Tab-separated table of C-alpha atoms and ligand atoms in Angstrom:
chain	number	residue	atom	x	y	z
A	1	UNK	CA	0.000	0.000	0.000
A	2	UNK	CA	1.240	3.321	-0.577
A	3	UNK	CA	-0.820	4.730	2.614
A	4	UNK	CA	0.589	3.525	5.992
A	5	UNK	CA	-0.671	5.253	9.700
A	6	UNK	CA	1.961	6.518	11.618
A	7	UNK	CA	1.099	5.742	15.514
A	8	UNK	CA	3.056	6.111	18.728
A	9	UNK	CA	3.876	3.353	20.583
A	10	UNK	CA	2.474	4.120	23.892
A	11	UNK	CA	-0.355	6.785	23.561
A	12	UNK	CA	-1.399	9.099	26.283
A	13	UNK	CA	-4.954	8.573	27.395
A	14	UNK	CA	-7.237	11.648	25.827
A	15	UNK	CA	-7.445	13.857	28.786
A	16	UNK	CA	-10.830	15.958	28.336
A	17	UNK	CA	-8.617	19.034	27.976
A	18	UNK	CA	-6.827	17.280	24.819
A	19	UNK	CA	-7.802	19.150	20.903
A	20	UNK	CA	-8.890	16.690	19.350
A	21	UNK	CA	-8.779	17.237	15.341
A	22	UNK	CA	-7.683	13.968	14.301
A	23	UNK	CA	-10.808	12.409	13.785
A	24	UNK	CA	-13.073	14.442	10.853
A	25	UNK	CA	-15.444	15.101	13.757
A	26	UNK	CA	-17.897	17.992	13.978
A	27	UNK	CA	-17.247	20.227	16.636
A	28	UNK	CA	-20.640	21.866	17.165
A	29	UNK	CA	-22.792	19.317	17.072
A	30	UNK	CA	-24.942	17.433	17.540
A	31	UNK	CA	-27.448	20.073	17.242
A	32	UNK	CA	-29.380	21.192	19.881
A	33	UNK	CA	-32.644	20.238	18.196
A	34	UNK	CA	-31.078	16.744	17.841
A	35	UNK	CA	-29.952	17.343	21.999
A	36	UNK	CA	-33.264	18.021	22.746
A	37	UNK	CA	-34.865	14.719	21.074
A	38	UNK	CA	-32.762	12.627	22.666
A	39	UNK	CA	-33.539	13.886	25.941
A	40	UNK	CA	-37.180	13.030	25.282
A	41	UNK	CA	-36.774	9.872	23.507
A	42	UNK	CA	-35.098	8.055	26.723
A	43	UNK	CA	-39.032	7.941	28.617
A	44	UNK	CA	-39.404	5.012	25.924
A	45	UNK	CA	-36.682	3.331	26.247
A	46	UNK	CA	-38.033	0.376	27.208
A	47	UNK	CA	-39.407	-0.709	24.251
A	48	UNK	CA	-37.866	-1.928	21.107
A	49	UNK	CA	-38.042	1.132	18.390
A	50	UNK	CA	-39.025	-0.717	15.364
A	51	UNK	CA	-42.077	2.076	14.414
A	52	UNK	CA	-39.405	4.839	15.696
A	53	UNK	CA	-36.822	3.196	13.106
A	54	UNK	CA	-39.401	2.798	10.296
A	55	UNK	CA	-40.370	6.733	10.364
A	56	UNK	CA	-36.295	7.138	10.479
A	57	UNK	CA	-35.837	4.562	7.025
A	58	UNK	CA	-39.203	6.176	5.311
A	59	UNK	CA	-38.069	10.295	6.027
A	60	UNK	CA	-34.014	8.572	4.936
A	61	UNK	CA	-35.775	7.265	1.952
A	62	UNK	CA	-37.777	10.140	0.568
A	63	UNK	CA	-34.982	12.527	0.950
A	64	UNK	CA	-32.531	9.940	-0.996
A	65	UNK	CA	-35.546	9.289	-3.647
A	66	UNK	CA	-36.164	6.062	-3.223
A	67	UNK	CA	-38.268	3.572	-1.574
A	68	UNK	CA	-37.590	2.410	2.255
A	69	UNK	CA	-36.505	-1.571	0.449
A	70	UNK	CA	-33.566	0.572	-0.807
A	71	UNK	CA	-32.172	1.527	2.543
A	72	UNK	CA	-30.400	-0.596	5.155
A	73	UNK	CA	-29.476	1.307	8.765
A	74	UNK	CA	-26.838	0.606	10.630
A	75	UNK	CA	-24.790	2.014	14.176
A	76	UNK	CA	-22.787	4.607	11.885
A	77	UNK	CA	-21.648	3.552	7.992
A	78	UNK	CA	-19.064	1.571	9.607
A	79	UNK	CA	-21.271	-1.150	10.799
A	80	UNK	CA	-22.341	-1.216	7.383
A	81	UNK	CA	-18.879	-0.892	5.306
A	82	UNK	CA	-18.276	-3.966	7.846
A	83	UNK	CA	-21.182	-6.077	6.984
A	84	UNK	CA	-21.001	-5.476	3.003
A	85	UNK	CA	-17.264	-6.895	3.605
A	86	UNK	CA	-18.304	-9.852	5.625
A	87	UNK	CA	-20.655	-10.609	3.374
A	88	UNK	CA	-19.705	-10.200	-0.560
A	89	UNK	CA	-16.066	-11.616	0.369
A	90	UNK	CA	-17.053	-14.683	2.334
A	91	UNK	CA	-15.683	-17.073	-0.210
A	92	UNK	CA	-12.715	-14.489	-1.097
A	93	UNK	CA	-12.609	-12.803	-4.041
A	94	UNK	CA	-11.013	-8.990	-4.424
A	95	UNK	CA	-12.329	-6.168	-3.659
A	96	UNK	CA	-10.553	-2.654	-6.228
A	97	UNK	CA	-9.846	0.445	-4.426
A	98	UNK	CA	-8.309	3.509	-4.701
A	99	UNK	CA	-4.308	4.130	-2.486
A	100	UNK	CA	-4.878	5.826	-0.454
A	101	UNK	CA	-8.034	5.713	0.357
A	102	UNK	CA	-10.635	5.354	3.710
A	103	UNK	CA	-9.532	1.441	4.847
A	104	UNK	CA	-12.499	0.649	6.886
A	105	UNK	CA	-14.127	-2.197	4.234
A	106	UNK	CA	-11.060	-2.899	3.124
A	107	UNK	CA	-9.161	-4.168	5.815
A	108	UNK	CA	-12.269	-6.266	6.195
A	109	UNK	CA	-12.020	-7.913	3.319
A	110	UNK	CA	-8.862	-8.689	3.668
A	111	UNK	CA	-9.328	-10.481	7.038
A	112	UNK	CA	-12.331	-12.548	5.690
A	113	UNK	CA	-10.025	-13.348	2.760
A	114	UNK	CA	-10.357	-11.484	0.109
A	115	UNK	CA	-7.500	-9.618	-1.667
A	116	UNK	CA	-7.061	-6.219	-2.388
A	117	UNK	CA	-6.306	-4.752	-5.715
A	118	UNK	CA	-4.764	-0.796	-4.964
A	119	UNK	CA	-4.871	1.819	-7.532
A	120	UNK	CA	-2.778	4.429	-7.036
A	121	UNK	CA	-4.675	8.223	-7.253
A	122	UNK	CA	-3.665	10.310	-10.249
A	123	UNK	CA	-1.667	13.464	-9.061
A	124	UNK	CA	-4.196	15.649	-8.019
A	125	UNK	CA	-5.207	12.466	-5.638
A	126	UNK	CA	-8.180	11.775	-7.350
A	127	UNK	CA	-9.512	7.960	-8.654
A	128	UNK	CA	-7.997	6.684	-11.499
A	129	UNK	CA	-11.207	5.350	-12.655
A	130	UNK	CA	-10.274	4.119	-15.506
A	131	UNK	CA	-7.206	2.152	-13.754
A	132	UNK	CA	-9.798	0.768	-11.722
A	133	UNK	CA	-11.602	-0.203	-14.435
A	134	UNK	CA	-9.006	-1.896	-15.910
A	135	UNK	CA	-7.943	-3.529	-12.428
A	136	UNK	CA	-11.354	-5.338	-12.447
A	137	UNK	CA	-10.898	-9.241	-13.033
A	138	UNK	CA	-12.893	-12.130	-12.895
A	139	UNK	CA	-12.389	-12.474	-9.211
A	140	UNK	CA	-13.557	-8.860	-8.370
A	141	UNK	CA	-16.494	-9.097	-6.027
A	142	UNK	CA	-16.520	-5.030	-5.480
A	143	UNK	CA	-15.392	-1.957	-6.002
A	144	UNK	CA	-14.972	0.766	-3.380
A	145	UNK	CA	-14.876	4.530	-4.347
A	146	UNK	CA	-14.622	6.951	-1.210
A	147	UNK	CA	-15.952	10.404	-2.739
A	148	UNK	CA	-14.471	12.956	-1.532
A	149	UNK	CA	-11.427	10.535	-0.021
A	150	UNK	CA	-10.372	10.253	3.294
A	151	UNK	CA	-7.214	10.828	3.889
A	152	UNK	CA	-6.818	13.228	1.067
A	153	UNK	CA	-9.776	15.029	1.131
A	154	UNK	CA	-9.336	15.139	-2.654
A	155	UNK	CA	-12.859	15.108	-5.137
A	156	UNK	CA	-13.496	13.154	-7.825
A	157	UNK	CA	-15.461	14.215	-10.852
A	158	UNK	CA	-19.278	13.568	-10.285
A	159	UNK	CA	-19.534	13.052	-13.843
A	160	UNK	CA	-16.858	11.229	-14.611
A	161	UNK	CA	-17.611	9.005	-11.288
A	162	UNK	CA	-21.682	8.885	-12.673
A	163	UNK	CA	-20.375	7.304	-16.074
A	164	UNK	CA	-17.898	5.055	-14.533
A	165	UNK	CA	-21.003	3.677	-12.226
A	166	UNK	CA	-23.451	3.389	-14.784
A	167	UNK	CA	-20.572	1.287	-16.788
A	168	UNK	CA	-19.131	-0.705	-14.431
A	169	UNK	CA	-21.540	-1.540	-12.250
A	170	UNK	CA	-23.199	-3.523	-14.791
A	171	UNK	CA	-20.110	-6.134	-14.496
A	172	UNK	CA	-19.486	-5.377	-10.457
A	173	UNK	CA	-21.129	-4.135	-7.333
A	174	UNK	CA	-19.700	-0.761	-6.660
A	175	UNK	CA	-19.863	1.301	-2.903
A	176	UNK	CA	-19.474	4.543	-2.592
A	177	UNK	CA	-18.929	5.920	0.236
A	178	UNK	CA	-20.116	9.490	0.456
A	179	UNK	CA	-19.262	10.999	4.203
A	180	UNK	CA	-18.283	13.522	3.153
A	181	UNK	CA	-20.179	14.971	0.667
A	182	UNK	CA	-22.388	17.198	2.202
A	183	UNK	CA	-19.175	19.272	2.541
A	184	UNK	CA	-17.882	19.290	-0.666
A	185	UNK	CA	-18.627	23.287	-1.194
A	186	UNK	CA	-17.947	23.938	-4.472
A	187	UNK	CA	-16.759	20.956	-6.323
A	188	UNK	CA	-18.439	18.944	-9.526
A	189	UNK	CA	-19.686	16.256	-7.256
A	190	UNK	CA	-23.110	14.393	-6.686
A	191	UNK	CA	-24.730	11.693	-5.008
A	192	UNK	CA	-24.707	7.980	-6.895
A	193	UNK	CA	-27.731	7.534	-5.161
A	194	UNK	CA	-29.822	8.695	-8.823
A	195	UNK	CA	-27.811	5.132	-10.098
A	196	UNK	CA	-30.614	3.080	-8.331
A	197	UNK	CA	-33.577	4.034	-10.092
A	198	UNK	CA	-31.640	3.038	-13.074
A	199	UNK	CA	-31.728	-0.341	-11.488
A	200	UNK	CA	-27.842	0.133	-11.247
A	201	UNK	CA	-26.370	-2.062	-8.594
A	202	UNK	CA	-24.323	0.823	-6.746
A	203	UNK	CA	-24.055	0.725	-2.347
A	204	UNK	CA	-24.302	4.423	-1.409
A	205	UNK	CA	-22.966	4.647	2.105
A	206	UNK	CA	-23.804	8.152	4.057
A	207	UNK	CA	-23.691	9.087	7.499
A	208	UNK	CA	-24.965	11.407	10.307
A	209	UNK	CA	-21.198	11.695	11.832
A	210	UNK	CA	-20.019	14.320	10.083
A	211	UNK	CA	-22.377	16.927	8.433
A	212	UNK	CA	-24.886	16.257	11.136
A	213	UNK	CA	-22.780	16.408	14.412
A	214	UNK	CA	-23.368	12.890	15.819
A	215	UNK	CA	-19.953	10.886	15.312
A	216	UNK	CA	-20.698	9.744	19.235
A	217	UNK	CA	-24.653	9.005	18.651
A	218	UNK	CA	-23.793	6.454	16.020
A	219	UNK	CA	-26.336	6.556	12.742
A	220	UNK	CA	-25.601	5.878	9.255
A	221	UNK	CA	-27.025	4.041	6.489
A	222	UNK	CA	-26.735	1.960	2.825
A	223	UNK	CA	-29.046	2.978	-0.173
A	224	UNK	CA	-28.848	0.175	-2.617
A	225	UNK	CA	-30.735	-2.235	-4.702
A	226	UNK	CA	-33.399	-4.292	-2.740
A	227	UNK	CA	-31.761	-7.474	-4.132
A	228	UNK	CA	-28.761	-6.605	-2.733
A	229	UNK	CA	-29.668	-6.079	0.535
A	230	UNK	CA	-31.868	-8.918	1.015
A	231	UNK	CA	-28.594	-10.407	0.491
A	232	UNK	CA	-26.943	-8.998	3.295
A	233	UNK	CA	-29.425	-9.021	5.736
A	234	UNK	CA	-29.926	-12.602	4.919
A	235	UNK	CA	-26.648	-12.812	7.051
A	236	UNK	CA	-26.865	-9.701	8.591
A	237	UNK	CA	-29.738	-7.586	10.097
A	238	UNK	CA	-30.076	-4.046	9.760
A	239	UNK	CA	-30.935	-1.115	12.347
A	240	UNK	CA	-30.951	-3.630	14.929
A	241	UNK	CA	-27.641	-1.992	16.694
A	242	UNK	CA	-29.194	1.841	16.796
A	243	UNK	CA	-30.158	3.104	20.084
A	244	UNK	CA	-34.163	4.970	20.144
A	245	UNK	CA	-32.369	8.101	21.122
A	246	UNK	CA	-29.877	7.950	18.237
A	247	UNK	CA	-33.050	7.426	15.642
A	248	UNK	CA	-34.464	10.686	17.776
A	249	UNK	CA	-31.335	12.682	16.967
A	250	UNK	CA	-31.251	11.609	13.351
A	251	UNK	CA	-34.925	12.597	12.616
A	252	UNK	CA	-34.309	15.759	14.331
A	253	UNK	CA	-30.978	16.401	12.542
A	254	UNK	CA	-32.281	15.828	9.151
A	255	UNK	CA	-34.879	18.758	9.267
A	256	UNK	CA	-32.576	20.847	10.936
A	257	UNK	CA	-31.074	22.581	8.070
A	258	UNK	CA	-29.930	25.729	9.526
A	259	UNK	CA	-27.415	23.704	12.048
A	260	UNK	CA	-25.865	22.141	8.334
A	261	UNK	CA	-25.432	24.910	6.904
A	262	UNK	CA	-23.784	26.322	9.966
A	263	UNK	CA	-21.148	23.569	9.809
A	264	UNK	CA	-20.766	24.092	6.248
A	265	UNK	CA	-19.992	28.283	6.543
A	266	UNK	CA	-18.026	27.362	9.522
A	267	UNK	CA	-15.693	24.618	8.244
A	268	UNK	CA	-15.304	26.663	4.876
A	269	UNK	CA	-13.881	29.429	7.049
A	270	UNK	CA	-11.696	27.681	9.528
A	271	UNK	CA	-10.246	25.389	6.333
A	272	UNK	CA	-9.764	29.097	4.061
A	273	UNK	CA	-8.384	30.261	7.894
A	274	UNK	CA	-5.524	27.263	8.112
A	275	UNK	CA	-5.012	26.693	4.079
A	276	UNK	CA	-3.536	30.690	4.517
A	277	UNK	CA	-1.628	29.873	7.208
A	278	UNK	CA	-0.085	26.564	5.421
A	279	UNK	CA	0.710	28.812	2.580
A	280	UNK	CA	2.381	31.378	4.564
A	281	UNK	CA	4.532	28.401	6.310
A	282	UNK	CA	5.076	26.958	3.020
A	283	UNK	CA	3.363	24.022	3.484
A	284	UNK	CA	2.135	22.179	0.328
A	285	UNK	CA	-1.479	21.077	1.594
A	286	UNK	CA	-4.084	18.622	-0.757
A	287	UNK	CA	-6.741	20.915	-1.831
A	288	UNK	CA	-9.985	19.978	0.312
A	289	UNK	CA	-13.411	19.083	-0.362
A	290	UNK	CA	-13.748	18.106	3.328
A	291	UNK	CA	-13.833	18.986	6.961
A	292	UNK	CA	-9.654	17.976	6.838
A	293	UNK	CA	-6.503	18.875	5.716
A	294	UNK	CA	-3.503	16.802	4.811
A	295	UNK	CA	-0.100	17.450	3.830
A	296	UNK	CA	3.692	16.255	3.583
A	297	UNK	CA	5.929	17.492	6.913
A	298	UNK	CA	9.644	17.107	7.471
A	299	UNK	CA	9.896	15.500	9.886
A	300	UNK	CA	9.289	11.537	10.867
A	301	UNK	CA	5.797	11.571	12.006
A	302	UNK	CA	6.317	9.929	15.582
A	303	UNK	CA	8.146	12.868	16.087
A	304	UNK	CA	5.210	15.348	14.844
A	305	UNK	CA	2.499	13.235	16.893
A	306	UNK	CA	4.320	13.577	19.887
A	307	UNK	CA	5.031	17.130	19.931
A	308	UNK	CA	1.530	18.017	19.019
A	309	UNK	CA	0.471	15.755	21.919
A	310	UNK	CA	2.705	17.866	23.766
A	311	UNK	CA	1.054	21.163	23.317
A	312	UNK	CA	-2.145	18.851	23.931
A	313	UNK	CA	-2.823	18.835	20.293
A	314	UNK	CA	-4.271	15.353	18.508
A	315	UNK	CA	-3.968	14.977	15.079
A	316	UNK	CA	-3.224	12.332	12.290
A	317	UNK	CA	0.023	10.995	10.857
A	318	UNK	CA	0.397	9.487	7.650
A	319	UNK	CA	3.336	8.015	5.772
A	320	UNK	CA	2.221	8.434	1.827
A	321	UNK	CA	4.550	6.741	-0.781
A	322	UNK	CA	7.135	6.717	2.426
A	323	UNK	CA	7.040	10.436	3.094
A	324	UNK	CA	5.459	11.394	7.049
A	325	UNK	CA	1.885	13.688	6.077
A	326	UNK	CA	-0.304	15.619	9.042
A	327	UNK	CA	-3.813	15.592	8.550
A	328	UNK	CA	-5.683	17.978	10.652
A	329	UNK	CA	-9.834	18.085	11.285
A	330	UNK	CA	-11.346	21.611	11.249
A	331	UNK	CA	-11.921	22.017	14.912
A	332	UNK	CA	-13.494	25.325	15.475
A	333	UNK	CA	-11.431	28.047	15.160
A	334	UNK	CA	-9.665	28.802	18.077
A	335	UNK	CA	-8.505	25.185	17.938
A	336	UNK	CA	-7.316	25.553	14.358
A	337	UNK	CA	-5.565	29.146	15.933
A	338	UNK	CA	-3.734	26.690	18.365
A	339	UNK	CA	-3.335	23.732	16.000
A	340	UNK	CA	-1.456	26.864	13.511
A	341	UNK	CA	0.484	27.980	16.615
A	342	UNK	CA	2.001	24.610	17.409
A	343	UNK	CA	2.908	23.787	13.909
A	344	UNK	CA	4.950	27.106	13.954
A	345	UNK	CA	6.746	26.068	17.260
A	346	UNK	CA	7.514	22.634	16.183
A	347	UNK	CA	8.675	23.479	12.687
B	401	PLP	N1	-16.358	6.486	5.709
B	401	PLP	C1	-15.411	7.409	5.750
B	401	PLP	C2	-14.796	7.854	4.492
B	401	PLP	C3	-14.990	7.950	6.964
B	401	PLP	O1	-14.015	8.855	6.994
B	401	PLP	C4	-15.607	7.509	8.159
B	401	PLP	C5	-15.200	8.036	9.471
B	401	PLP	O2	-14.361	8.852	9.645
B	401	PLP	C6	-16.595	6.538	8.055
B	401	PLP	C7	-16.955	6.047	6.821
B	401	PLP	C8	-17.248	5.959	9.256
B	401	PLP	O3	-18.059	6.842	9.892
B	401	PLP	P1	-19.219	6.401	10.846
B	401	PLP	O4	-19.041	4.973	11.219
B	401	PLP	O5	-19.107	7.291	12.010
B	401	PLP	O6	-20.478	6.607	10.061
């Protein structure tokens, strides 16, 4: 793989004091509409939520365009990244991916027994789809497109990524996992969701963790074919693992609209804030279509984790075709004000 995390050996524990931007969390949520439903949710907690769930799935599904047979819910995308793995490479296979790229379903596959085919980016990070297309083989059981990527926060074309779908995914199941596209300001992008009504068979992963605040609350979902996921939760049930508060928060999140668009404005700002400052300490950063920033340091990244830890700092480290990267999370932006502070000390 060209992508390899850089971790110390023994970590501190997080203290509640620590800054934590390593993690592509949202520092403002959840909402307090979301807050507010939870709080009231927890009187029924007794009771299994299947009718709370079902409103959840049917308001997921009308937003997405779909029908609720199209959605599958899970405890955050990762559940679900996980249980696509486990399930389309039980009897091996290879799943075709971008390097680097998000290694969640991945590593997965790997450990059930599949192999992985890596295709390096192009230069400006994004897929090589038609490397990837080429990579395909008779053993290929999926293909796994993170748009924008994590940990590049690079973009690939929404209409080069539509026709590669609409192609491909006639010879192979292809996932796509959107996190973070809610904050793609600006960039040719769009949802692969549309795919499905084309009878396309596409996984669209998306997830209340990052545009909606709740990393900790734990909601995220699939949209894809009905066929295909009566074939995972043959094996594997769905929305089983969310709490009745979590489903509370989600509802509420999804209408709040004003609390998105607050992220949005202020992770555009805080990323325009440190992109400056990375200029001005000549710092050659991956443009970003994301709430993160990555880009090459000099010096081993050990070294840059544990200073940063010093000055109570957490952020990511990266070794990228053997060279040490940072990658940062917009915190808000007095954290970004320290994060820019220590970088300058530890230069
Ligand atoms: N996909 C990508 C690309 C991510 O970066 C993350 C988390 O950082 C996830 C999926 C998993 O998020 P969650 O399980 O919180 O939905």
């Amino acid at each position: 793989p060209l992508l390899r995390e850089t971790f110390l050996e023994n970590p501190p524990k997080t203290p509640p004091t620590m800054i934590r931007i390593n993690a592509n969390e949202n520092p403002y949520g959840p909402p307090m509409s979301a807050r507010k439903a939870v709080a009231e949710s927890v009187a029924t907690g007794s009771r299994y939520s299947w009718k709370e769930l079902e409103n959840l799935v049917g308001k997921i599904a009308k937003k997405e365009g779909v029908t609720p047979d199209h959605i599958m819910m899970g405890p955050g995308s990762s559940d679900l990244l996980e249980k696509v793995a486990l399930v389309l490479f039980a009897k091996g296979g290879n799943v075709v991916s971008a390097d680097p790229t998000y290694m969640s379903l991945v590593k997965v596959a790997e450990a059930t027994g599949a192999s992985w085919k890596a295709v390096p980016c192009k230069g400006d990070w994004s897929h090589d789809l038609k490397a990837m297309e080429a990579a395909i083989d008779k053993d290929t059981k999926l293909v796994y497109i993170c748009n924008p990527n994590n940990p590049m926060g690079s973009i690939t074309s929404g209409k080069e990524l539509l026709d590669f779908c609409s192609r491909v995914a006639d010879r192979v199941p292809i996932f796509v996992d959107e996190a973070y596209l809610e904050l793609a300001v600006g960039a040719d992008t769009q949802s692969m969701v549309s795919l499905l009504s084309q009878k396309k068979n596409v996984i669209i992963a998306r997830t209340f963790s990052k545009i909606m605040g709740m990393a900790g609350l734990r909601v995220g979902y699939i949209a894809a074919l009905p066929s295909t996921l009566d074939n995972i939760q043959k094996i594997t049930r769905g929305g089983m693992g969310i709490t009745q508060t979590s489903i509370a928060a989600a509802v509420a999140s999804m209408d709040d609209n004003e609390f998105q668009d607050t992220t949005r404005k202020l992770n555009h700002e805080v990323k325009t804030y440190l992109c400056k400052n990375l200029d001005r300490m000549g710092y050659k950063y991956v443009t970003s279509y994301t709430n993160f920033v990555i880009f090459p340091i000099n010096m081993p990244g050990k070294e840059m984790l544990q200073k940063m830890m010093a000055k109570g700092i957490m952020v990511r480290g990266y070794e990228i075709q053997g060279k040490p990267w940072c990658r940062v999370s917009m915190g808000t932006m007095d954290e970004i004000k320290q994060f820019v502070s220590a970088l300058e000390a530890i230069s």
